[in-house]
């Protein structure tokens, strides 16, 4: 019974305010979609095939994909789009395949950079290298304009705590 309650709370945490992407400006819109990663064995000796499904229940260790879609509903190109999304408390950042313009923050979204270049201060010792567990926000900056009526999608992966 406790496991079922935790699963419901974990799913609610992922679907709740912690995964809401930054609001779109003007006439643009921003949507997010959370999917559970499922692996199925391949019969031909290839790596397992991955599929993404709407989660009914998530448990610690599950890998989820958070897909973000920016849509320019305006009449003019959207320039300087800066897409920032917090990592929910119930999730650990895992990875992204969308690396163009991508950075992470380990300080609550104040500064961003490549994870390998970030360090975490340690009281009385030298800073340590940041890890995925330190990531608090992800960000994509798109220098090119997004034309009216066009969209752009990115995704990041996380593990349920």
Short mmCIF file of N, CA and C in Angstrom, two decimals:
data_model
loop_
_atom_site.label_atom_id
_atom_site.label_comp_id
_atom_site.label_asym_id
_atom_site.label_seq_id
_atom_site.Cartn_x
_atom_site.Cartn_y
_atom_site.Cartn_z
N UNK A 1 0.82 -1.19 0.00
CA UNK A 1 0.00 0.00 0.00
C UNK A 1 0.86 1.26 0.00
N UNK A 2 1.94 1.26 0.79
CA UNK A 2 2.81 2.43 0.84
C UNK A 2 3.45 2.65 -0.53
N UNK A 3 3.85 1.57 -1.21
CA UNK A 3 4.46 1.69 -2.53
C UNK A 3 3.52 2.34 -3.52
N UNK A 4 2.25 1.97 -3.50
CA UNK A 4 1.28 2.56 -4.41
C UNK A 4 1.11 4.04 -4.12
N UNK A 5 1.05 4.41 -2.85
CA UNK A 5 0.91 5.83 -2.49
C UNK A 5 2.13 6.60 -2.95
N UNK A 6 3.33 6.04 -2.76
CA UNK A 6 4.54 6.74 -3.20
C UNK A 6 4.53 6.90 -4.70
N UNK A 7 4.13 5.86 -5.41
CA UNK A 7 4.10 5.93 -6.87
C UNK A 7 3.19 7.04 -7.33
N UNK A 8 2.03 7.16 -6.71
CA UNK A 8 1.09 8.22 -7.08
C UNK A 8 1.69 9.58 -6.77
N UNK A 9 2.36 9.70 -5.63
CA UNK A 9 2.99 10.98 -5.27
C UNK A 9 4.13 11.30 -6.22
N UNK A 10 4.92 10.31 -6.58
CA UNK A 10 6.04 10.55 -7.51
C UNK A 10 5.52 11.01 -8.85
N UNK A 11 4.48 10.36 -9.35
CA UNK A 11 3.91 10.76 -10.63
C UNK A 11 3.33 12.17 -10.53
N UNK A 12 2.66 12.46 -9.42
CA UNK A 12 2.10 13.80 -9.23
C UNK A 12 3.22 14.84 -9.18
N UNK A 13 4.33 14.50 -8.54
CA UNK A 13 5.45 15.44 -8.46
C UNK A 13 6.02 15.72 -9.85
N UNK A 14 6.12 14.67 -10.67
CA UNK A 14 6.65 14.87 -12.01
C UNK A 14 5.68 15.66 -12.87
N UNK A 15 4.40 15.44 -12.70
CA UNK A 15 3.41 16.11 -13.53
C UNK A 15 3.01 17.46 -12.96
N UNK A 16 3.42 17.74 -11.73
CA UNK A 16 3.04 18.97 -11.06
C UNK A 16 3.86 20.16 -11.50
N UNK A 17 3.90 21.16 -10.69
CA UNK A 17 4.51 22.42 -11.06
C UNK A 17 6.01 22.31 -11.30
N UNK A 18 6.68 21.31 -10.76
CA UNK A 18 8.12 21.20 -10.94
C UNK A 18 8.55 20.95 -12.36
N UNK A 19 7.70 20.48 -13.22
CA UNK A 19 8.10 20.18 -14.59
C UNK A 19 7.56 21.22 -15.56
N UNK A 20 6.89 22.21 -15.06
CA UNK A 20 6.36 23.24 -15.94
C UNK A 20 7.52 24.04 -16.52
N UNK A 21 7.62 24.11 -17.83
CA UNK A 21 8.67 24.93 -18.44
C UNK A 21 8.36 26.40 -18.27
N UNK A 22 9.37 27.20 -18.50
CA UNK A 22 9.18 28.65 -18.43
C UNK A 22 8.08 29.07 -19.39
N UNK A 23 7.32 30.04 -18.99
CA UNK A 23 6.19 30.49 -19.82
C UNK A 23 6.69 31.12 -21.11
N UNK A 24 5.97 30.87 -22.16
CA UNK A 24 6.30 31.46 -23.44
C UNK A 24 5.92 32.93 -23.43
N UNK A 25 6.63 33.72 -24.20
CA UNK A 25 6.37 35.15 -24.26
C UNK A 25 5.47 35.49 -25.43
N UNK A 26 4.73 36.57 -25.30
CA UNK A 26 3.92 37.08 -26.40
C UNK A 26 2.89 36.08 -26.87
N UNK A 27 2.87 35.87 -28.18
CA UNK A 27 1.87 34.98 -28.77
C UNK A 27 2.42 33.57 -28.98
N UNK A 28 3.54 33.25 -28.39
CA UNK A 28 4.11 31.92 -28.51
C UNK A 28 3.56 31.03 -27.41
N UNK A 29 3.69 29.72 -27.61
CA UNK A 29 3.26 28.79 -26.57
C UNK A 29 4.36 27.77 -26.31
N UNK A 30 4.31 27.21 -25.13
CA UNK A 30 5.29 26.23 -24.72
C UNK A 30 4.55 25.10 -24.03
N UNK A 31 4.76 23.89 -24.50
CA UNK A 31 4.11 22.73 -23.90
C UNK A 31 5.16 21.72 -23.46
N UNK A 32 4.80 20.91 -22.48
CA UNK A 32 5.68 19.84 -22.02
C UNK A 32 4.92 18.53 -21.99
N UNK A 33 5.66 17.46 -22.22
CA UNK A 33 5.07 16.13 -22.22
C UNK A 33 6.04 15.20 -21.51
N UNK A 34 5.53 14.44 -20.54
CA UNK A 34 6.36 13.51 -19.79
C UNK A 34 6.01 12.09 -20.21
N UNK A 35 7.06 11.33 -20.55
CA UNK A 35 6.86 9.95 -20.98
C UNK A 35 7.82 9.02 -20.25
N UNK A 36 7.36 7.84 -19.97
CA UNK A 36 8.16 6.81 -19.32
C UNK A 36 8.91 6.01 -20.39
N UNK A 37 10.20 5.79 -20.18
CA UNK A 37 10.99 5.01 -21.12
C UNK A 37 10.81 3.52 -20.83
N UNK A 38 10.46 2.78 -21.86
CA UNK A 38 10.32 1.32 -21.76
C UNK A 38 11.28 0.69 -22.76
N UNK A 39 12.01 -0.33 -22.32
CA UNK A 39 12.92 -1.05 -23.21
C UNK A 39 12.34 -2.43 -23.50
N UNK A 40 12.42 -2.82 -24.75
CA UNK A 40 11.99 -4.16 -25.15
C UNK A 40 13.16 -4.86 -25.79
N UNK A 41 13.40 -6.11 -25.40
CA UNK A 41 14.54 -6.83 -25.99
C UNK A 41 14.40 -6.96 -27.49
N UNK A 42 15.52 -6.91 -28.16
CA UNK A 42 15.54 -7.09 -29.60
C UNK A 42 15.85 -8.55 -29.90
N UNK A 43 15.17 -9.11 -30.85
CA UNK A 43 15.36 -10.52 -31.19
C UNK A 43 16.51 -10.74 -32.16
N UNK A 44 17.02 -9.69 -32.78
CA UNK A 44 18.05 -9.85 -33.80
C UNK A 44 19.46 -9.54 -33.29
N UNK A 45 19.66 -9.59 -31.97
CA UNK A 45 20.98 -9.34 -31.41
C UNK A 45 21.35 -7.88 -31.30
N UNK A 46 20.44 -6.99 -31.67
CA UNK A 46 20.67 -5.55 -31.57
C UNK A 46 20.38 -5.08 -30.14
N UNK A 47 20.78 -3.86 -29.81
CA UNK A 47 20.45 -3.33 -28.48
C UNK A 47 18.93 -3.28 -28.29
N UNK A 48 18.47 -3.28 -27.04
CA UNK A 48 17.03 -3.20 -26.78
C UNK A 48 16.44 -1.96 -27.44
N UNK A 49 15.20 -2.09 -27.89
CA UNK A 49 14.50 -0.96 -28.49
C UNK A 49 13.81 -0.16 -27.39
N UNK A 50 13.86 1.16 -27.52
CA UNK A 50 13.25 2.04 -26.53
C UNK A 50 11.95 2.61 -27.08
N UNK A 51 10.96 2.66 -26.21
CA UNK A 51 9.68 3.28 -26.54
C UNK A 51 9.33 4.21 -25.39
N UNK A 52 8.54 5.21 -25.68
CA UNK A 52 8.13 6.19 -24.67
C UNK A 52 6.62 6.20 -24.60
N UNK A 53 6.11 6.01 -23.37
CA UNK A 53 4.67 5.88 -23.16
C UNK A 53 4.22 6.82 -22.05
N UNK A 54 2.95 7.18 -22.08
CA UNK A 54 2.38 7.98 -20.99
C UNK A 54 2.43 7.14 -19.71
N UNK A 55 3.00 7.69 -18.63
CA UNK A 55 3.14 6.89 -17.42
C UNK A 55 1.84 6.82 -16.62
N UNK A 56 1.52 5.61 -16.17
CA UNK A 56 0.44 5.44 -15.20
C UNK A 56 1.03 5.52 -13.80
N UNK A 57 2.19 4.88 -13.65
CA UNK A 57 2.90 4.82 -12.37
C UNK A 57 4.38 4.91 -12.67
N UNK A 58 5.11 5.61 -11.80
CA UNK A 58 6.56 5.62 -11.89
C UNK A 58 7.12 5.19 -10.54
N UNK A 59 8.28 4.57 -10.57
CA UNK A 59 8.93 4.11 -9.35
C UNK A 59 10.38 4.60 -9.37
N UNK A 60 11.02 4.66 -8.21
CA UNK A 60 12.42 5.09 -8.19
C UNK A 60 13.26 4.28 -9.18
N UNK A 61 14.08 5.00 -9.92
CA UNK A 61 14.93 4.38 -10.93
C UNK A 61 14.37 4.45 -12.33
N UNK A 62 13.04 4.68 -12.47
CA UNK A 62 12.46 4.80 -13.80
C UNK A 62 13.08 5.98 -14.53
N UNK A 63 13.28 5.81 -15.83
CA UNK A 63 13.79 6.89 -16.68
C UNK A 63 12.62 7.50 -17.43
N UNK A 64 12.53 8.82 -17.37
CA UNK A 64 11.46 9.54 -18.05
C UNK A 64 12.06 10.54 -19.02
N UNK A 65 11.29 10.83 -20.05
CA UNK A 65 11.68 11.86 -21.02
C UNK A 65 10.71 13.02 -20.86
N UNK A 66 11.27 14.22 -20.73
CA UNK A 66 10.47 15.44 -20.68
C UNK A 66 10.70 16.16 -22.01
N UNK A 67 9.68 16.17 -22.85
CA UNK A 67 9.76 16.82 -24.16
C UNK A 67 9.12 18.19 -24.07
N UNK A 68 9.82 19.19 -24.57
CA UNK A 68 9.35 20.57 -24.55
C UNK A 68 9.19 21.05 -25.99
N UNK A 69 8.06 21.67 -26.28
CA UNK A 69 7.82 22.18 -27.64
C UNK A 69 7.46 23.66 -27.56
N UNK A 70 8.25 24.46 -28.27
CA UNK A 70 8.01 25.89 -28.40
C UNK A 70 7.33 26.11 -29.73
N UNK A 71 6.20 26.82 -29.73
CA UNK A 71 5.45 27.11 -30.96
C UNK A 71 5.33 28.61 -31.12
N UNK A 72 5.75 29.12 -32.27
CA UNK A 72 5.62 30.54 -32.56
C UNK A 72 4.26 30.76 -33.22
N UNK A 73 3.31 31.25 -32.44
CA UNK A 73 1.96 31.54 -32.94
C UNK A 73 1.83 32.97 -33.44
N UNK A 74 2.91 33.72 -33.40
CA UNK A 74 2.87 35.13 -33.79
C UNK A 74 3.00 35.33 -35.29
N UNK A 75 2.98 36.60 -35.68
CA UNK A 75 3.07 36.97 -37.09
C UNK A 75 4.50 37.31 -37.51
N UNK A 76 5.41 37.37 -36.54
CA UNK A 76 6.81 37.69 -36.83
C UNK A 76 7.72 36.59 -36.28
N UNK A 77 8.94 36.48 -36.79
CA UNK A 77 9.86 35.46 -36.26
C UNK A 77 10.15 35.67 -34.78
N UNK A 78 10.26 34.58 -34.04
CA UNK A 78 10.65 34.63 -32.62
C UNK A 78 12.16 34.53 -32.57
N UNK A 79 12.80 35.56 -32.03
CA UNK A 79 14.26 35.57 -31.95
C UNK A 79 14.70 35.53 -30.50
N UNK A 80 15.91 35.03 -30.27
CA UNK A 80 16.47 35.00 -28.93
C UNK A 80 15.70 34.11 -27.97
N UNK A 81 15.12 33.02 -28.46
CA UNK A 81 14.35 32.13 -27.59
C UNK A 81 15.31 31.47 -26.59
N UNK A 82 14.95 31.54 -25.34
CA UNK A 82 15.73 31.04 -24.23
C UNK A 82 14.79 30.15 -23.42
N UNK A 83 14.92 28.85 -23.55
CA UNK A 83 14.02 27.89 -22.93
C UNK A 83 14.67 27.32 -21.68
N UNK A 84 14.08 27.59 -20.51
CA UNK A 84 14.62 27.14 -19.22
C UNK A 84 13.58 26.27 -18.54
N UNK A 85 14.03 25.12 -18.00
CA UNK A 85 13.12 24.22 -17.30
C UNK A 85 13.79 23.72 -16.02
N UNK A 86 13.12 23.85 -14.87
CA UNK A 86 13.69 23.31 -13.63
C UNK A 86 13.60 21.78 -13.61
N UNK A 87 14.51 21.16 -12.89
CA UNK A 87 14.45 19.72 -12.65
C UNK A 87 13.64 19.53 -11.37
N UNK A 88 12.55 18.78 -11.44
CA UNK A 88 11.72 18.59 -10.24
C UNK A 88 12.48 17.91 -9.11
N UNK A 89 12.06 18.16 -7.88
CA UNK A 89 12.71 17.55 -6.72
C UNK A 89 12.68 16.03 -6.78
N UNK A 90 11.65 15.44 -7.38
CA UNK A 90 11.53 13.99 -7.44
C UNK A 90 12.29 13.36 -8.59
N UNK A 91 13.15 14.13 -9.25
CA UNK A 91 13.86 13.62 -10.42
C UNK A 91 15.33 14.05 -10.39
N UNK A 92 16.19 13.18 -10.92
CA UNK A 92 17.60 13.50 -11.15
C UNK A 92 17.79 13.68 -12.64
N UNK A 93 18.46 14.75 -13.04
CA UNK A 93 18.79 14.95 -14.45
C UNK A 93 19.64 13.77 -14.92
N UNK A 94 19.35 13.28 -16.12
CA UNK A 94 20.10 12.15 -16.66
C UNK A 94 20.88 12.52 -17.91
N UNK A 95 20.22 13.18 -18.88
CA UNK A 95 20.92 13.43 -20.14
C UNK A 95 20.01 14.19 -21.09
N UNK A 96 20.58 14.61 -22.21
CA UNK A 96 19.82 15.13 -23.34
C UNK A 96 20.55 14.75 -24.62
N UNK A 97 19.79 14.56 -25.67
CA UNK A 97 20.39 14.34 -26.98
C UNK A 97 20.38 15.65 -27.77
N UNK A 98 19.69 16.65 -27.26
CA UNK A 98 19.55 17.95 -27.93
C UNK A 98 20.58 18.91 -27.36
N UNK A 99 21.81 18.83 -27.87
CA UNK A 99 22.92 19.55 -27.27
C UNK A 99 23.16 20.95 -27.84
N UNK A 100 22.55 21.29 -28.97
CA UNK A 100 22.76 22.62 -29.56
C UNK A 100 22.17 23.69 -28.65
N UNK A 101 23.01 24.60 -28.20
CA UNK A 101 22.57 25.68 -27.33
C UNK A 101 22.21 25.24 -25.92
N UNK A 102 22.61 24.02 -25.53
CA UNK A 102 22.20 23.44 -24.25
C UNK A 102 23.19 23.76 -23.14
N UNK A 103 22.67 24.00 -21.95
CA UNK A 103 23.47 24.18 -20.75
C UNK A 103 22.67 23.76 -19.54
N UNK A 104 23.37 23.55 -18.44
CA UNK A 104 22.71 23.19 -17.18
C UNK A 104 23.10 24.20 -16.11
N UNK A 105 22.29 24.24 -15.07
CA UNK A 105 22.57 25.07 -13.91
C UNK A 105 22.64 24.18 -12.68
N UNK A 106 23.53 24.52 -11.78
CA UNK A 106 23.62 23.82 -10.50
C UNK A 106 23.33 24.77 -9.35
N UNK A 107 22.92 26.01 -9.69
CA UNK A 107 22.69 27.03 -8.67
C UNK A 107 21.28 27.63 -8.74
N UNK A 108 20.32 26.80 -9.07
CA UNK A 108 18.94 27.28 -9.10
C UNK A 108 18.59 28.11 -10.31
N UNK A 109 19.34 28.01 -11.38
CA UNK A 109 19.03 28.73 -12.60
C UNK A 109 19.68 30.10 -12.71
N UNK A 110 20.63 30.42 -11.83
CA UNK A 110 21.31 31.72 -11.90
C UNK A 110 22.35 31.75 -13.02
N UNK A 111 23.13 30.66 -13.14
CA UNK A 111 24.16 30.57 -14.17
C UNK A 111 24.05 29.22 -14.87
N UNK A 112 24.51 29.17 -16.13
CA UNK A 112 24.43 27.95 -16.93
C UNK A 112 25.75 27.69 -17.62
N UNK A 113 26.01 26.43 -17.89
CA UNK A 113 27.20 26.04 -18.63
C UNK A 113 27.16 24.55 -18.91
N UNK A 114 28.23 24.07 -19.52
CA UNK A 114 28.36 22.63 -19.75
C UNK A 114 28.62 21.95 -18.41
N UNK A 115 27.97 20.83 -18.16
CA UNK A 115 28.12 20.14 -16.88
C UNK A 115 29.58 19.86 -16.56
N UNK A 116 30.36 19.44 -17.55
CA UNK A 116 31.77 19.11 -17.32
C UNK A 116 32.59 20.32 -16.89
N UNK A 117 32.11 21.53 -17.16
CA UNK A 117 32.85 22.74 -16.81
C UNK A 117 32.45 23.34 -15.47
N UNK A 118 31.41 22.80 -14.84
CA UNK A 118 30.90 23.37 -13.60
C UNK A 118 31.50 22.69 -12.37
N UNK A 119 31.69 23.49 -11.32
CA UNK A 119 32.19 22.96 -10.06
C UNK A 119 31.27 23.37 -8.93
N UNK A 120 31.28 22.57 -7.88
CA UNK A 120 30.45 22.80 -6.70
C UNK A 120 31.36 23.19 -5.55
N UNK A 121 31.08 24.33 -4.90
CA UNK A 121 31.92 24.71 -3.76
C UNK A 121 31.77 23.70 -2.61
N UNK A 122 32.88 23.47 -1.92
CA UNK A 122 32.90 22.57 -0.77
C UNK A 122 33.54 23.33 0.38
N UNK A 123 32.83 23.43 1.52
CA UNK A 123 33.35 24.15 2.68
C UNK A 123 34.68 23.56 3.13
N UNK A 124 35.68 24.41 3.22
CA UNK A 124 36.98 23.99 3.72
C UNK A 124 37.79 23.12 2.77
N UNK A 125 37.37 23.00 1.54
CA UNK A 125 38.11 22.16 0.59
C UNK A 125 37.99 22.77 -0.81
N UNK A 126 38.74 22.19 -1.72
CA UNK A 126 38.67 22.63 -3.11
C UNK A 126 37.32 22.25 -3.70
N UNK A 127 36.82 23.05 -4.64
CA UNK A 127 35.54 22.70 -5.28
C UNK A 127 35.65 21.33 -5.96
N UNK A 128 34.52 20.64 -6.04
CA UNK A 128 34.49 19.36 -6.73
C UNK A 128 33.77 19.54 -8.06
N UNK A 129 34.00 18.62 -8.97
CA UNK A 129 33.31 18.66 -10.26
C UNK A 129 31.83 18.41 -10.04
N UNK A 130 30.99 19.15 -10.75
CA UNK A 130 29.55 18.96 -10.66
C UNK A 130 29.18 17.64 -11.32
N UNK A 131 28.13 17.03 -10.81
CA UNK A 131 27.60 15.79 -11.38
C UNK A 131 26.15 16.02 -11.80
N UNK A 132 25.58 15.06 -12.48
CA UNK A 132 24.19 15.16 -12.91
C UNK A 132 23.25 15.34 -11.71
N UNK A 133 23.62 14.81 -10.56
CA UNK A 133 22.79 14.95 -9.36
C UNK A 133 22.74 16.40 -8.86
N UNK A 134 23.67 17.23 -9.28
CA UNK A 134 23.70 18.64 -8.86
C UNK A 134 22.84 19.54 -9.75
N UNK A 135 22.40 19.05 -10.88
CA UNK A 135 21.68 19.89 -11.86
C UNK A 135 20.31 20.29 -11.32
N UNK A 136 20.05 21.60 -11.34
CA UNK A 136 18.76 22.13 -10.88
C UNK A 136 17.89 22.62 -12.02
N UNK A 137 18.49 22.99 -13.15
CA UNK A 137 17.76 23.52 -14.31
C UNK A 137 18.48 23.12 -15.60
N UNK A 138 17.73 23.03 -16.67
CA UNK A 138 18.29 22.86 -18.00
C UNK A 138 17.87 24.05 -18.85
N UNK A 139 18.69 24.36 -19.87
CA UNK A 139 18.38 25.52 -20.72
C UNK A 139 18.85 25.28 -22.14
N UNK A 140 18.02 25.75 -23.07
CA UNK A 140 18.41 25.80 -24.48
C UNK A 140 18.29 27.25 -24.93
N UNK A 141 19.32 27.77 -25.60
CA UNK A 141 19.29 29.09 -26.20
C UNK A 141 19.40 28.90 -27.71
N UNK A 142 18.44 29.48 -28.42
CA UNK A 142 18.41 29.33 -29.87
C UNK A 142 18.70 30.68 -30.52
N UNK A 143 19.87 30.82 -31.12
CA UNK A 143 20.22 32.10 -31.74
C UNK A 143 19.46 32.37 -33.04
N UNK A 144 19.02 31.31 -33.72
CA UNK A 144 18.30 31.52 -34.97
C UNK A 144 16.81 31.72 -34.69
N UNK A 145 16.17 32.45 -35.57
CA UNK A 145 14.76 32.78 -35.40
C UNK A 145 13.88 31.57 -35.71
N UNK A 146 12.73 31.54 -35.06
CA UNK A 146 11.72 30.52 -35.33
C UNK A 146 10.59 31.24 -36.05
N UNK A 147 10.36 30.83 -37.28
CA UNK A 147 9.40 31.51 -38.15
C UNK A 147 7.97 31.39 -37.61
N UNK A 148 7.12 32.33 -38.01
CA UNK A 148 5.71 32.25 -37.61
C UNK A 148 5.11 30.91 -38.05
N UNK A 149 4.35 30.30 -37.15
CA UNK A 149 3.72 29.02 -37.44
C UNK A 149 4.63 27.81 -37.29
N UNK A 150 5.90 28.04 -36.98
CA UNK A 150 6.86 26.94 -36.83
C UNK A 150 7.05 26.61 -35.35
N UNK A 151 7.56 25.42 -35.10
CA UNK A 151 7.83 24.99 -33.73
C UNK A 151 9.22 24.37 -33.65
N UNK A 152 9.70 24.23 -32.45
CA UNK A 152 10.96 23.55 -32.19
C UNK A 152 10.78 22.74 -30.92
N UNK A 153 11.26 21.49 -30.95
CA UNK A 153 11.13 20.61 -29.79
C UNK A 153 12.50 20.13 -29.33
N UNK A 154 12.63 19.97 -28.02
CA UNK A 154 13.82 19.41 -27.39
C UNK A 154 13.33 18.50 -26.27
N UNK A 155 14.25 17.71 -25.73
CA UNK A 155 13.88 16.84 -24.62
C UNK A 155 15.08 16.61 -23.73
N UNK A 156 14.78 16.34 -22.47
CA UNK A 156 15.81 15.88 -21.55
C UNK A 156 15.27 14.66 -20.82
N UNK A 157 16.20 13.91 -20.24
CA UNK A 157 15.86 12.68 -19.55
C UNK A 157 16.17 12.84 -18.07
N UNK A 158 15.40 12.15 -17.27
CA UNK A 158 15.62 12.15 -15.83
C UNK A 158 15.31 10.79 -15.26
N UNK A 159 15.80 10.57 -14.05
CA UNK A 159 15.51 9.34 -13.31
C UNK A 159 14.69 9.72 -12.08
N UNK A 160 13.66 8.93 -11.83
CA UNK A 160 12.81 9.17 -10.67
C UNK A 160 13.61 8.80 -9.42
N UNK A 161 13.61 9.71 -8.44
CA UNK A 161 14.32 9.45 -7.17
C UNK A 161 13.56 8.45 -6.34
#
